[in-house]
PDB file of C-alpha atoms in Angstrom:
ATOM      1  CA  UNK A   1     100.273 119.391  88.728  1.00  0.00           C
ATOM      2  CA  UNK A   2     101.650 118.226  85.837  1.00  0.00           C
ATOM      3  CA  UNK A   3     104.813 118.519  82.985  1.00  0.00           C
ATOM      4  CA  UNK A   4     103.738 119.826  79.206  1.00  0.00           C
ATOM      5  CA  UNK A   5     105.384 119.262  76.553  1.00  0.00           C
ATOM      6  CA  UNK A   6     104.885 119.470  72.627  1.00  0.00           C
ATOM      7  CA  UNK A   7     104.734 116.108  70.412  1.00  0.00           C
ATOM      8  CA  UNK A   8     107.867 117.558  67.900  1.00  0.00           C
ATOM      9  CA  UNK A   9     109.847 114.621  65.073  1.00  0.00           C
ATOM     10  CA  UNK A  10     112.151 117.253  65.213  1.00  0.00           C
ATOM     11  CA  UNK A  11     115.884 117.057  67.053  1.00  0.00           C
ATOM     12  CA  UNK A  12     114.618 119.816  69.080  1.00  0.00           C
ATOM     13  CA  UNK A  13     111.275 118.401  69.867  1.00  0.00           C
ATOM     14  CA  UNK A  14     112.429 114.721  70.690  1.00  0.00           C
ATOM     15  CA  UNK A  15     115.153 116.521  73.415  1.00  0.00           C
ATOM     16  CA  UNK A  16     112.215 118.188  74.625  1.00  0.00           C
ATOM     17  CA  UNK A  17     110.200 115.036  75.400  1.00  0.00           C
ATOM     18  CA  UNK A  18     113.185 113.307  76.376  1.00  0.00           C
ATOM     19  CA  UNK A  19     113.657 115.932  79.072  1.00  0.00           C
ATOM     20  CA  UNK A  20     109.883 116.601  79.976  1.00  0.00           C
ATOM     21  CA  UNK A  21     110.310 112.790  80.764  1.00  0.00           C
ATOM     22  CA  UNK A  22     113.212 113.264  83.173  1.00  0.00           C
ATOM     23  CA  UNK A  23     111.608 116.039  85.048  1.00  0.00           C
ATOM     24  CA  UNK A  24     108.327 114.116  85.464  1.00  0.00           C
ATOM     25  CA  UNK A  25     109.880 111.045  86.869  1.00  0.00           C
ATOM     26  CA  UNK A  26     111.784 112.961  89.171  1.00  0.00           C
ATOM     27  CA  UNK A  27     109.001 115.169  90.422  1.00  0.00           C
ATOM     28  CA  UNK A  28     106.522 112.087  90.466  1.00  0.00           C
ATOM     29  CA  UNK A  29     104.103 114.141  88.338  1.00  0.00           C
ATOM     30  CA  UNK A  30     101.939 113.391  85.355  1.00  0.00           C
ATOM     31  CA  UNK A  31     103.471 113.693  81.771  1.00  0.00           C
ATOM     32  CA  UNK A  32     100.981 115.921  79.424  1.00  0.00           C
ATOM     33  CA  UNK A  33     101.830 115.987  76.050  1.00  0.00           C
ATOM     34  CA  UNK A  34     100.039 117.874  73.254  1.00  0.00           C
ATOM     35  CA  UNK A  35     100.035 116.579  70.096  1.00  0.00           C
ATOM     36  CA  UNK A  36      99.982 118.912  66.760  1.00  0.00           C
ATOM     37  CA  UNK A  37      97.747 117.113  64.525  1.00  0.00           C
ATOM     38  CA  UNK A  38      97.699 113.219  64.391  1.00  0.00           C
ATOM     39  CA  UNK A  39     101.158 111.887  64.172  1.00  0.00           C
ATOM     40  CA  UNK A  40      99.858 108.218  63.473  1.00  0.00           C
ATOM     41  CA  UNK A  41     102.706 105.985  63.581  1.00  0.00           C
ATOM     42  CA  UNK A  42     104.917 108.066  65.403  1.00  0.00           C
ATOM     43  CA  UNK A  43     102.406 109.256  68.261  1.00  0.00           C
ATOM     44  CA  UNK A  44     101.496 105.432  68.432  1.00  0.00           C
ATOM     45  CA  UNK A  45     105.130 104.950  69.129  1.00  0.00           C
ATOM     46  CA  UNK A  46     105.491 107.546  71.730  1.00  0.00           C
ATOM     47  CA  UNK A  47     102.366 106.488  73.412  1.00  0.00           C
ATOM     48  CA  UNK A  48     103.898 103.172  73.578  1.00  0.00           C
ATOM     49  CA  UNK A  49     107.338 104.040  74.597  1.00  0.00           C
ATOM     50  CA  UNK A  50     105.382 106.356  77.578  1.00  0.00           C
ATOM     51  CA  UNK A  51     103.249 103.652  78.905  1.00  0.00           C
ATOM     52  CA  UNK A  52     106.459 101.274  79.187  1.00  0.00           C
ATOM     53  CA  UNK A  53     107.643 104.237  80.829  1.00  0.00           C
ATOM     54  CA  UNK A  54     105.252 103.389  84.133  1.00  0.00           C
ATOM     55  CA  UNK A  55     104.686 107.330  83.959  1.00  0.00           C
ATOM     56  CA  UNK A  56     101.126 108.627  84.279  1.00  0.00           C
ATOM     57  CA  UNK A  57     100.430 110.568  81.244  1.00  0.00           C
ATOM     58  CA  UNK A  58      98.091 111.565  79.018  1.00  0.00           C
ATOM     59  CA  UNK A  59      98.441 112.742  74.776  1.00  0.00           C
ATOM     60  CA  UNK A  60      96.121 115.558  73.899  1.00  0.00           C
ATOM     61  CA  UNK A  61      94.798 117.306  71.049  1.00  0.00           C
ATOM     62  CA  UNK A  62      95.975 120.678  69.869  1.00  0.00           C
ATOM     63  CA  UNK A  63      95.045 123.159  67.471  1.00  0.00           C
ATOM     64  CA  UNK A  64      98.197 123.564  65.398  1.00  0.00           C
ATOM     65  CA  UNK A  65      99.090 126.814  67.085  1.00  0.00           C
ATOM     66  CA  UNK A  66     102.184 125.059  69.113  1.00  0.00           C
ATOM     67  CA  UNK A  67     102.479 128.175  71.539  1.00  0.00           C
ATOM     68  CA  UNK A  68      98.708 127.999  72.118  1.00  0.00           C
ATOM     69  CA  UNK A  69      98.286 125.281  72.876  1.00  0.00           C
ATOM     70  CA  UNK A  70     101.372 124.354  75.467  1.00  0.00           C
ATOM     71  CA  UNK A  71     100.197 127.955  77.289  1.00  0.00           C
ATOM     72  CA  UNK A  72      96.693 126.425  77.110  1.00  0.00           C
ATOM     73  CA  UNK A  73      97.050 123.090  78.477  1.00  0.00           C
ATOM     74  CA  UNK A  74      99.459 124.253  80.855  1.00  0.00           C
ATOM     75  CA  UNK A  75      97.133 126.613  82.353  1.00  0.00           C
ATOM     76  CA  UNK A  76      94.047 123.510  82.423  1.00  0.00           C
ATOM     77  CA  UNK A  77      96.195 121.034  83.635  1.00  0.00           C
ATOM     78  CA  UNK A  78      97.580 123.260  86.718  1.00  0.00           C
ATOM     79  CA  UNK A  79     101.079 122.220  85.238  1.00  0.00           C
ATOM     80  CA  UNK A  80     104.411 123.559  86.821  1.00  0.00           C
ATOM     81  CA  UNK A  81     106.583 123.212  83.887  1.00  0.00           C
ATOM     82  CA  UNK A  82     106.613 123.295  80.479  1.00  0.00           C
ATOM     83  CA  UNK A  83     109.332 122.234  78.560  1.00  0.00           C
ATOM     84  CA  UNK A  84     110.447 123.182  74.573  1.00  0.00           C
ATOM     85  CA  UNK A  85     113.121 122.308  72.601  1.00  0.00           C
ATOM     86  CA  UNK A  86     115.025 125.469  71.041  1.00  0.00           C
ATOM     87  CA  UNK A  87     117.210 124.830  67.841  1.00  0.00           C
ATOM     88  CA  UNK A  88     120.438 126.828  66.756  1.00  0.00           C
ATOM     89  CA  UNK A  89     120.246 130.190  65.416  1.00  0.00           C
ATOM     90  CA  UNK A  90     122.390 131.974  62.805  1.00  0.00           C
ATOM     91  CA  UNK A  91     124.116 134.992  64.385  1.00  0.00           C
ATOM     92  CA  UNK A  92     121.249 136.908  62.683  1.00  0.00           C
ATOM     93  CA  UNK A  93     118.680 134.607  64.084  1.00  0.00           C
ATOM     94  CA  UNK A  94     119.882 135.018  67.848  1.00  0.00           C
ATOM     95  CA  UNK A  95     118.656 138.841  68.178  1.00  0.00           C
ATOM     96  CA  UNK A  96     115.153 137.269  67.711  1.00  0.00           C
ATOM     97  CA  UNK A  97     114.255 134.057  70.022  1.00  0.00           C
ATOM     98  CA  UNK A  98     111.419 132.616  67.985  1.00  0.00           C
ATOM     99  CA  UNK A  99     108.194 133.422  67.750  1.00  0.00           C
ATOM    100  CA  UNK A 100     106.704 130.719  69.174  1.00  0.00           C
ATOM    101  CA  UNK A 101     109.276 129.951  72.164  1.00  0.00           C
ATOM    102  CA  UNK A 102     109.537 134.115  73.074  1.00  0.00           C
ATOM    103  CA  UNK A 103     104.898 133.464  73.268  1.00  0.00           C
ATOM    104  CA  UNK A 104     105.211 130.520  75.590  1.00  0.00           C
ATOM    105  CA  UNK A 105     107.892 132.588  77.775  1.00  0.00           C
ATOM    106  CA  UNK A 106     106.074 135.308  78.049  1.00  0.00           C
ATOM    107  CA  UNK A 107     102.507 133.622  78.364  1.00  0.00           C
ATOM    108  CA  UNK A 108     103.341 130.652  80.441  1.00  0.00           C
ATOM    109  CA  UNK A 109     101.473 130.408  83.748  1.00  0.00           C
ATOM    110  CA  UNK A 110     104.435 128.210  85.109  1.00  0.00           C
ATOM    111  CA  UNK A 111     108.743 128.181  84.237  1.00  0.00           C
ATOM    112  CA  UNK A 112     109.707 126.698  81.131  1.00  0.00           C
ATOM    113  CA  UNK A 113     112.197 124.804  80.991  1.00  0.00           C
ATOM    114  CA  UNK A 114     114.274 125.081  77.032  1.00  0.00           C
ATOM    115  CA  UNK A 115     116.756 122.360  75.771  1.00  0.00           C
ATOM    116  CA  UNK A 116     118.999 121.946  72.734  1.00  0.00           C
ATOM    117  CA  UNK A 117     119.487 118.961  71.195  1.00  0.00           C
TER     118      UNK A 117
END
């Protein structure tokens, strides 16, 4: 078992680790989180801030397809929660979810957990 979340610099995707952090300290479970593309400095500093964290956890590789990838390494890692940040949408903008957040609901082999900023 594990928690998965995406390695975001956004607002939304920093709320997202800061939560997928929370849960997996609480549930005593590894932290898994998938990395876009190599973040250098700034997935050096997460790695860093996780391993003063005293969490188990491990940073992995993804494709670039976000949704993919979460769904994916969910699904390998036998997680039992994946968590995404969502950002605000325009009145226009809240008849469709997202692309990417409406895959992992829909694909996700485990609840997802979604935080705002």
């Amino acid at each position: 078992m594990a928690i998965v979340v995406g390695l975001l610099s956004t607002a939304e995707g920093q709320a997202a680790l800061a939560a997928a952090k929370r849960e997996a300290h609480e549930r005593a479970v590894p932290l898994t989180v998938v990395a876009t593309r190599d973040d250098g400095p700034e997935r050096q500093a997460v790695e860093d801030d996780l391993a003063a964290s005293g969490l188990a956890y491990s940073v992995v590789g993804g494709t670039g397809d976000l949704a993919e990838d979460l769904v994916r390494t969910a699904q390998e890692a036998g997680a039992e929660l994946i968590v995404v940040g969502l950002r605000r949408r325009s009145p226009v903008g809240k008849l469709i979810l997202g692309s990417g957040a409406q895959r992992i609901l829909l694909e996700a082999p485990c609840p997802v957990l979604a935080v705002k900023p």
